[in-house]
Amino acid sequence: MRSDLANDILQLTREHLVLVGIAMLLAILIGVPVGILLTRHPSARQWTLGLASVMQTVPSLALFGFLIPIPFIGGIGPRTVIVSLVLYALLPILRNTFVGVTSVDPAVCESAIAMGMTDGQLLRQVQLPLAARTILAGIRVATVTTIGTATIAAAIGGGGLGVFIFRGVASVDTTQILAGAIPSAVLALLADWGLGWVERKLSPV
Amino acid sequence: MPLVEFRNVVYEIAGRTILSGVSLSVEAGETLVLLGRSGSGKSTALKLTNGMLFPTSGQVLVGGRSTRDWDPIKLKRGIGYVIQDVGLFPHFTVARNVGLVPRLEGWNDPDVERRVDQLLEIVGMPAADYRARYPRQLSGGQRQRIGVARALAADPALLLFDEPFGALDPVTRLELQQQFQIWQKDFKKTSIFVTHDIREALRLGTHIALLVNGRVEVSTQAAGFSSSASPEARAFLACL
């Protein structure tokens, strides 16, 4: 019985990590480049960041509900979960990328331009390295929240540690709830600590 | 042919006129000081010279060619630029900062390194001691020397200085001004130097152009400035 529970915890933790891992990878692959694009086309900033903020305010269960009937990205199962996790994770990544790049000391950017750097060189050699910490801070916040939000995945058959929680709530079984909640909290803390460490290591100056 | 020539340059931004009909010329080997109060348009004139800005009307010619006709990257890389806050890259070592333009220009590593050592020597900061440092580990005066070294790196014919010594304490400022005079004598570069400090203007300039509200009020050999009758010139001279 005990070892069954331990096995389940391991199995579901693994599922949880896969959900969060894929979602974060996609969110970074979308959020960072879009954030950079916004710094080049400031006119698009208002509505893009606005849209990302609105996404964050939609309750996650409701978002699942909206996504399920949509073809390709919707349906029951992990795919829908990943799509919605990506949507939630986008805002902090997008915003921190934008803020990180735009808050690089204007004197530094101006002298880079005056030295004859192309826009690409300015971005790669100056702005991104100096914004790295801020961007990573956004990724860190997004990862920690995503680990928590991913527990709701179980509601639509996405698996993960939420399975324990929903099962526990349904059968009023505290052990089950804790079996989901504790590992999820530990994952969040580990992610926070690990990414915080990388962030400090990345300190550009 | 003057190295730099402003022909009736007007620069407007957001409905404000920053320069209204400026004509100037800088011959090779001269140091033109643009003197004026804050907001008189002197920094704008510098940015028009290396193509960071373009005139609303009129023309800025560098080497006889309008800045609009230059390849913007090539124009900037051919002109050294030193600004007040230096704008050294905080995440680059001194060596990487100084070697920036040669590296952008595709020099190979040994050439860049040799050039960096040579420049650090010129600006009085021995390479062995300073190469590997970061800008934050330097004093204001040292950062400014590195800024000059970086501007000289690709051996440009023209140097632009935007109040480079403005933020330094008076003693360090004087040291760097004296150093600047030595560099001028040794390298015979052409410079345009922006300042609001009349002493600095008289000390460093071969020519002085006094800007008032976007116009050239006085343009003269440095030696003739003190006999100018213009009220603004008198106001500056009163600071001496």
PDB file of C-alpha atoms in Angstrom, chain B residues 20-238:
ATOM      1  CA  SER B  20      17.700  76.465 -37.276  1.00  0.00           C
ATOM      2  CA  GLY B  21      19.995  77.042 -40.214  1.00  0.00           C
ATOM      3  CA  VAL B  22      23.419  76.059 -38.974  1.00  0.00           C
ATOM      4  CA  SER B  23      26.353  76.378 -41.348  1.00  0.00           C
ATOM      5  CA  LEU B  24      29.803  75.321 -40.220  1.00  0.00           C
ATOM      6  CA  SER B  25      32.878  73.781 -41.648  1.00  0.00           C
ATOM      7  CA  VAL B  26      35.719  71.861 -40.054  1.00  0.00           C
ATOM      8  CA  GLU B  27      38.994  71.474 -41.897  1.00  0.00           C
ATOM      9  CA  ALA B  28      41.188  68.435 -41.388  1.00  0.00           C
ATOM     10  CA  GLY B  29      43.356  68.789 -38.310  1.00  0.00           C
ATOM     11  CA  GLU B  30      41.143  71.366 -36.614  1.00  0.00           C
ATOM     12  CA  THR B  31      39.456  71.040 -33.274  1.00  0.00           C
ATOM     13  CA  LEU B  32      36.128  72.779 -33.457  1.00  0.00           C
ATOM     14  CA  VAL B  33      34.536  73.419 -30.096  1.00  0.00           C
ATOM     15  CA  LEU B  34      30.777  73.780 -30.089  1.00  0.00           C
ATOM     16  CA  LEU B  35      30.096  75.978 -27.107  1.00  0.00           C
ATOM     17  CA  GLY B  36      26.666  76.730 -25.754  1.00  0.00           C
ATOM     18  CA  ARG B  37      24.209  76.411 -22.919  1.00  0.00           C
ATOM     19  CA  SER B  38      22.207  73.265 -22.286  1.00  0.00           C
ATOM     20  CA  GLY B  39      19.599  72.883 -24.982  1.00  0.00           C
ATOM     21  CA  SER B  40      21.413  75.067 -27.495  1.00  0.00           C
ATOM     22  CA  GLY B  41      21.612  72.148 -29.927  1.00  0.00           C
ATOM     23  CA  LYS B  42      25.287  71.229 -29.635  1.00  0.00           C
ATOM     24  CA  SER B  43      24.821  67.498 -28.965  1.00  0.00           C
ATOM     25  CA  THR B  44      22.294  67.338 -31.779  1.00  0.00           C
ATOM     26  CA  ALA B  45      24.923  68.776 -34.112  1.00  0.00           C
ATOM     27  CA  LEU B  46      27.264  65.918 -33.166  1.00  0.00           C
ATOM     28  CA  LYS B  47      24.614  63.299 -33.769  1.00  0.00           C
ATOM     29  CA  LEU B  48      23.927  64.822 -37.171  1.00  0.00           C
ATOM     30  CA  THR B  49      27.601  64.444 -37.999  1.00  0.00           C
ATOM     31  CA  ASN B  50      27.822  60.689 -37.549  1.00  0.00           C
ATOM     32  CA  GLY B  51      24.404  59.912 -38.932  1.00  0.00           C
ATOM     33  CA  MET B  52      22.620  59.129 -35.674  1.00  0.00           C
ATOM     34  CA  LEU B  53      20.242  61.872 -36.754  1.00  0.00           C
ATOM     35  CA  PHE B  54      19.538  63.377 -40.150  1.00  0.00           C
ATOM     36  CA  PRO B  55      18.750  67.019 -40.899  1.00  0.00           C
ATOM     37  CA  THR B  56      15.158  68.052 -41.508  1.00  0.00           C
ATOM     38  CA  SER B  57      16.508  70.303 -44.221  1.00  0.00           C
ATOM     39  CA  GLY B  58      19.960  71.314 -45.358  1.00  0.00           C
ATOM     40  CA  GLN B  59      22.890  68.961 -45.567  1.00  0.00           C
ATOM     41  CA  VAL B  60      25.667  67.592 -43.416  1.00  0.00           C
ATOM     42  CA  LEU B  61      28.666  66.594 -45.505  1.00  0.00           C
ATOM     43  CA  VAL B  62      31.373  64.314 -44.185  1.00  0.00           C
ATOM     44  CA  GLY B  63      34.337  63.900 -46.479  1.00  0.00           C
ATOM     45  CA  GLY B  64      32.375  65.813 -49.097  1.00  0.00           C
ATOM     46  CA  ARG B  65      29.486  63.368 -49.062  1.00  0.00           C
ATOM     47  CA  SER B  66      26.065  63.924 -47.492  1.00  0.00           C
ATOM     48  CA  THR B  67      25.445  61.778 -44.413  1.00  0.00           C
ATOM     49  CA  ARG B  68      22.320  60.522 -46.145  1.00  0.00           C
ATOM     50  CA  ASP B  69      24.436  59.041 -48.915  1.00  0.00           C
ATOM     51  CA  TRP B  70      26.795  57.230 -46.580  1.00  0.00           C
ATOM     52  CA  ASP B  71      26.284  53.635 -45.522  1.00  0.00           C
ATOM     53  CA  PRO B  72      25.103  54.474 -41.977  1.00  0.00           C
ATOM     54  CA  ILE B  73      27.157  51.722 -40.326  1.00  0.00           C
ATOM     55  CA  LYS B  74      30.315  52.568 -42.236  1.00  0.00           C
ATOM     56  CA  LEU B  75      29.954  56.255 -41.435  1.00  0.00           C
ATOM     57  CA  LYS B  76      29.650  55.591 -37.695  1.00  0.00           C
ATOM     58  CA  ARG B  77      32.530  53.117 -37.606  1.00  0.00           C
ATOM     59  CA  GLY B  78      34.743  55.662 -39.318  1.00  0.00           C
ATOM     60  CA  ILE B  79      34.087  58.299 -36.645  1.00  0.00           C
ATOM     61  CA  GLY B  80      35.194  58.022 -33.034  1.00  0.00           C
ATOM     62  CA  TYR B  81      32.586  59.075 -30.484  1.00  0.00           C
ATOM     63  CA  VAL B  82      33.070  59.849 -26.815  1.00  0.00           C
ATOM     64  CA  ILE B  83      30.134  60.772 -24.598  1.00  0.00           C
ATOM     65  CA  GLN B  84      29.827  62.098 -21.106  1.00  0.00           C
ATOM     66  CA  ASP B  85      28.517  58.970 -19.390  1.00  0.00           C
ATOM     67  CA  VAL B  86      31.113  57.148 -21.491  1.00  0.00           C
ATOM     68  CA  GLY B  87      28.673  54.408 -22.383  1.00  0.00           C
ATOM     69  CA  LEU B  88      31.273  51.722 -21.806  1.00  0.00           C
ATOM     70  CA  PHE B  89      29.649  48.321 -21.903  1.00  0.00           C
ATOM     71  CA  PRO B  90      29.423  47.259 -18.276  1.00  0.00           C
ATOM     72  CA  HIS B  91      29.559  43.551 -19.140  1.00  0.00           C
ATOM     73  CA  PHE B  92      32.675  43.862 -21.318  1.00  0.00           C
ATOM     74  CA  THR B  93      36.204  43.988 -19.948  1.00  0.00           C
ATOM     75  CA  VAL B  94      38.327  47.036 -20.677  1.00  0.00           C
ATOM     76  CA  ALA B  95      40.075  45.120 -23.481  1.00  0.00           C
ATOM     77  CA  ARG B  96      36.802  44.089 -25.097  1.00  0.00           C
ATOM     78  CA  ASN B  97      35.406  47.597 -24.824  1.00  0.00           C
ATOM     79  CA  VAL B  98      38.454  49.123 -26.460  1.00  0.00           C
ATOM     80  CA  GLY B  99      38.647  46.476 -29.170  1.00  0.00           C
ATOM     81  CA  LEU B 100      34.987  46.781 -30.053  1.00  0.00           C
ATOM     82  CA  VAL B 101      35.074  48.677 -33.334  1.00  0.00           C
ATOM     83  CA  PRO B 102      38.100  46.812 -34.769  1.00  0.00           C
ATOM     84  CA  ARG B 103      36.325  43.584 -33.939  1.00  0.00           C
ATOM     85  CA  LEU B 104      33.093  44.783 -35.562  1.00  0.00           C
ATOM     86  CA  GLU B 105      35.229  45.645 -38.573  1.00  0.00           C
ATOM     87  CA  GLY B 106      36.404  42.061 -38.700  1.00  0.00           C
ATOM     88  CA  TRP B 107      40.035  42.445 -37.616  1.00  0.00           C
ATOM     89  CA  ASN B 108      41.585  39.167 -36.539  1.00  0.00           C
ATOM     90  CA  ASP B 109      42.195  38.521 -32.840  1.00  0.00           C
ATOM     91  CA  PRO B 110      45.967  39.076 -32.633  1.00  0.00           C
ATOM     92  CA  ASP B 111      45.633  42.414 -34.454  1.00  0.00           C
ATOM     93  CA  VAL B 112      42.832  43.514 -32.132  1.00  0.00           C
ATOM     94  CA  GLU B 113      44.802  42.512 -29.037  1.00  0.00           C
ATOM     95  CA  ARG B 114      47.913  44.320 -30.247  1.00  0.00           C
ATOM     96  CA  ARG B 115      45.878  47.432 -31.002  1.00  0.00           C
ATOM     97  CA  VAL B 116      44.202  47.306 -27.576  1.00  0.00           C
ATOM     98  CA  ASP B 117      47.553  47.090 -25.770  1.00  0.00           C
ATOM     99  CA  GLN B 118      48.889  49.967 -27.821  1.00  0.00           C
ATOM    100  CA  LEU B 119      45.835  52.136 -27.097  1.00  0.00           C
ATOM    101  CA  LEU B 120      45.874  51.414 -23.382  1.00  0.00           C
ATOM    102  CA  GLU B 121      49.497  52.518 -23.383  1.00  0.00           C
ATOM    103  CA  ILE B 122      48.541  55.726 -25.234  1.00  0.00           C
ATOM    104  CA  VAL B 123      45.845  56.645 -22.728  1.00  0.00           C
ATOM    105  CA  GLY B 124      48.188  55.939 -19.853  1.00  0.00           C
ATOM    106  CA  MET B 125      46.607  52.763 -18.520  1.00  0.00           C
ATOM    107  CA  PRO B 126      49.126  49.902 -18.688  1.00  0.00           C
ATOM    108  CA  ALA B 127      47.536  46.925 -20.387  1.00  0.00           C
ATOM    109  CA  ALA B 128      48.915  44.458 -17.879  1.00  0.00           C
ATOM    110  CA  ASP B 129      47.006  46.166 -15.074  1.00  0.00           C
ATOM    111  CA  TYR B 130      43.785  47.169 -16.752  1.00  0.00           C
ATOM    112  CA  ARG B 131      43.004  44.819 -19.661  1.00  0.00           C
ATOM    113  CA  ALA B 132      40.926  42.377 -17.672  1.00  0.00           C
ATOM    114  CA  ARG B 133      39.082  44.873 -15.488  1.00  0.00           C
ATOM    115  CA  TYR B 134      35.452  45.811 -15.815  1.00  0.00           C
ATOM    116  CA  PRO B 135      34.338  49.448 -16.170  1.00  0.00           C
ATOM    117  CA  ARG B 136      32.829  49.465 -12.660  1.00  0.00           C
ATOM    118  CA  GLN B 137      36.302  48.757 -11.268  1.00  0.00           C
ATOM    119  CA  LEU B 138      37.633  52.035 -12.699  1.00  0.00           C
ATOM    120  CA  SER B 139      37.423  55.620 -11.526  1.00  0.00           C
ATOM    121  CA  GLY B 140      35.502  58.183 -13.554  1.00  0.00           C
ATOM    122  CA  GLY B 141      38.684  59.577 -15.072  1.00  0.00           C
ATOM    123  CA  GLN B 142      39.941  56.122 -15.996  1.00  0.00           C
ATOM    124  CA  ARG B 143      36.605  55.242 -17.603  1.00  0.00           C
ATOM    125  CA  GLN B 144      36.852  58.402 -19.663  1.00  0.00           C
ATOM    126  CA  ARG B 145      40.358  57.430 -20.808  1.00  0.00           C
ATOM    127  CA  ILE B 146      39.008  54.058 -21.869  1.00  0.00           C
ATOM    128  CA  GLY B 147      36.226  55.884 -23.702  1.00  0.00           C
ATOM    129  CA  VAL B 148      38.874  57.830 -25.626  1.00  0.00           C
ATOM    130  CA  ALA B 149      40.870  54.656 -26.317  1.00  0.00           C
ATOM    131  CA  ARG B 150      37.730  53.001 -27.673  1.00  0.00           C
ATOM    132  CA  ALA B 151      37.018  55.971 -29.931  1.00  0.00           C
ATOM    133  CA  LEU B 152      40.572  55.905 -31.295  1.00  0.00           C
ATOM    134  CA  ALA B 153      40.583  52.146 -31.829  1.00  0.00           C
ATOM    135  CA  ALA B 154      39.914  51.895 -35.539  1.00  0.00           C
ATOM    136  CA  ASP B 155      42.065  54.974 -36.198  1.00  0.00           C
ATOM    137  CA  PRO B 156      39.234  57.235 -37.375  1.00  0.00           C
ATOM    138  CA  ALA B 157      40.034  60.514 -39.089  1.00  0.00           C
ATOM    139  CA  LEU B 158      37.328  62.311 -37.145  1.00  0.00           C
ATOM    140  CA  LEU B 159      36.507  62.262 -33.431  1.00  0.00           C
ATOM    141  CA  LEU B 160      33.366  63.568 -31.762  1.00  0.00           C
ATOM    142  CA  PHE B 161      33.354  64.467 -28.089  1.00  0.00           C
ATOM    143  CA  ASP B 162      30.093  65.140 -26.300  1.00  0.00           C
ATOM    144  CA  GLU B 163      31.014  66.848 -23.015  1.00  0.00           C
ATOM    145  CA  PRO B 164      33.403  64.003 -22.288  1.00  0.00           C
ATOM    146  CA  PHE B 165      34.909  65.535 -19.167  1.00  0.00           C
ATOM    147  CA  GLY B 166      31.751  67.156 -17.815  1.00  0.00           C
ATOM    148  CA  ALA B 167      31.163  64.738 -14.963  1.00  0.00           C
ATOM    149  CA  LEU B 168      34.728  64.677 -13.658  1.00  0.00           C
ATOM    150  CA  ASP B 169      36.170  66.481 -10.677  1.00  0.00           C
ATOM    151  CA  PRO B 170      38.106  69.655 -11.648  1.00  0.00           C
ATOM    152  CA  VAL B 171      41.542  68.169 -11.072  1.00  0.00           C
ATOM    153  CA  THR B 172      40.897  65.036 -13.126  1.00  0.00           C
ATOM    154  CA  ARG B 173      39.234  67.175 -15.770  1.00  0.00           C
ATOM    155  CA  LEU B 174      42.305  69.355 -16.104  1.00  0.00           C
ATOM    156  CA  GLU B 175      44.536  66.276 -16.334  1.00  0.00           C
ATOM    157  CA  LEU B 176      42.436  64.857 -19.126  1.00  0.00           C
ATOM    158  CA  GLN B 177      42.293  68.189 -20.935  1.00  0.00           C
ATOM    159  CA  GLN B 178      46.087  68.346 -20.879  1.00  0.00           C
ATOM    160  CA  GLN B 179      46.197  64.756 -22.037  1.00  0.00           C
ATOM    161  CA  PHE B 180      43.779  65.656 -24.812  1.00  0.00           C
ATOM    162  CA  GLN B 181      46.115  68.410 -26.029  1.00  0.00           C
ATOM    163  CA  ILE B 182      48.966  65.909 -26.186  1.00  0.00           C
ATOM    164  CA  TRP B 183      46.830  63.441 -28.128  1.00  0.00           C
ATOM    165  CA  GLN B 184      45.823  66.178 -30.539  1.00  0.00           C
ATOM    166  CA  LYS B 185      49.438  67.067 -31.163  1.00  0.00           C
ATOM    167  CA  ASP B 186      50.518  63.425 -31.567  1.00  0.00           C
ATOM    168  CA  PHE B 187      47.719  62.149 -33.762  1.00  0.00           C
ATOM    169  CA  LYS B 188      46.614  65.241 -35.629  1.00  0.00           C
ATOM    170  CA  LYS B 189      43.031  64.089 -35.612  1.00  0.00           C
ATOM    171  CA  THR B 190      40.132  66.296 -36.523  1.00  0.00           C
ATOM    172  CA  SER B 191      37.746  66.756 -33.632  1.00  0.00           C
ATOM    173  CA  ILE B 192      34.428  68.308 -32.856  1.00  0.00           C
ATOM    174  CA  PHE B 193      34.146  68.887 -29.156  1.00  0.00           C
ATOM    175  CA  VAL B 194      30.943  69.858 -27.376  1.00  0.00           C
ATOM    176  CA  THR B 195      31.137  71.680 -24.071  1.00  0.00           C
ATOM    177  CA  HIS B 196      29.453  74.363 -22.007  1.00  0.00           C
ATOM    178  CA  ASP B 197      32.711  75.197 -20.264  1.00  0.00           C
ATOM    179  CA  ILE B 198      34.369  78.304 -21.710  1.00  0.00           C
ATOM    180  CA  ARG B 199      37.741  77.435 -20.165  1.00  0.00           C
ATOM    181  CA  GLU B 200      37.670  74.040 -21.805  1.00  0.00           C
ATOM    182  CA  ALA B 201      36.656  75.636 -25.111  1.00  0.00           C
ATOM    183  CA  LEU B 202      39.564  78.094 -25.042  1.00  0.00           C
ATOM    184  CA  ARG B 203      42.025  75.471 -23.888  1.00  0.00           C
ATOM    185  CA  LEU B 204      41.209  72.778 -26.430  1.00  0.00           C
ATOM    186  CA  GLY B 205      39.680  74.441 -29.471  1.00  0.00           C
ATOM    187  CA  THR B 206      41.429  75.727 -32.547  1.00  0.00           C
ATOM    188  CA  HIS B 207      38.037  77.088 -33.568  1.00  0.00           C
ATOM    189  CA  ILE B 208      34.991  77.918 -31.503  1.00  0.00           C
ATOM    190  CA  ALA B 209      31.395  78.062 -32.639  1.00  0.00           C
ATOM    191  CA  LEU B 210      28.987  79.504 -30.108  1.00  0.00           C
ATOM    192  CA  LEU B 211      25.472  78.125 -30.398  1.00  0.00           C
ATOM    193  CA  VAL B 212      22.465  80.035 -29.134  1.00  0.00           C
ATOM    194  CA  ASN B 213      19.014  78.491 -29.497  1.00  0.00           C
ATOM    195  CA  GLY B 214      20.016  76.400 -32.457  1.00  0.00           C
ATOM    196  CA  ARG B 215      21.905  79.126 -34.312  1.00  0.00           C
ATOM    197  CA  VAL B 216      25.585  79.817 -34.670  1.00  0.00           C
ATOM    198  CA  GLU B 217      26.017  83.152 -32.966  1.00  0.00           C
ATOM    199  CA  VAL B 218      29.783  83.386 -33.210  1.00  0.00           C
ATOM    200  CA  SER B 219      32.186  81.288 -35.279  1.00  0.00           C
ATOM    201  CA  THR B 220      35.819  82.192 -34.942  1.00  0.00           C
ATOM    202  CA  GLN B 221      39.376  81.072 -34.418  1.00  0.00           C
ATOM    203  CA  ALA B 222      39.794  80.267 -30.735  1.00  0.00           C
ATOM    204  CA  ALA B 223      42.146  83.195 -30.281  1.00  0.00           C
ATOM    205  CA  GLY B 224      39.554  85.640 -31.570  1.00  0.00           C
ATOM    206  CA  PHE B 225      36.766  84.533 -29.281  1.00  0.00           C
ATOM    207  CA  SER B 226      37.639  86.778 -26.378  1.00  0.00           C
ATOM    208  CA  SER B 227      37.256  89.880 -28.535  1.00  0.00           C
ATOM    209  CA  SER B 228      33.777  88.905 -29.706  1.00  0.00           C
ATOM    210  CA  ALA B 229      31.117  91.532 -29.108  1.00  0.00           C
ATOM    211  CA  SER B 230      28.175  89.114 -29.014  1.00  0.00           C
ATOM    212  CA  PRO B 231      26.255  89.363 -25.736  1.00  0.00           C
ATOM    213  CA  GLU B 232      26.165  85.563 -25.360  1.00  0.00           C
ATOM    214  CA  ALA B 233      29.924  85.384 -25.918  1.00  0.00           C
ATOM    215  CA  ARG B 234      30.395  88.107 -23.317  1.00  0.00           C
ATOM    216  CA  ALA B 235      28.191  86.104 -20.938  1.00  0.00           C
ATOM    217  CA  PHE B 236      30.403  83.064 -21.391  1.00  0.00           C
ATOM    218  CA  LEU B 237      33.574  85.118 -21.080  1.00  0.00           C
ATOM    219  CA  ALA B 238      32.253  86.518 -17.809  1.00  0.00           C
TER     220      ALA B 238
END
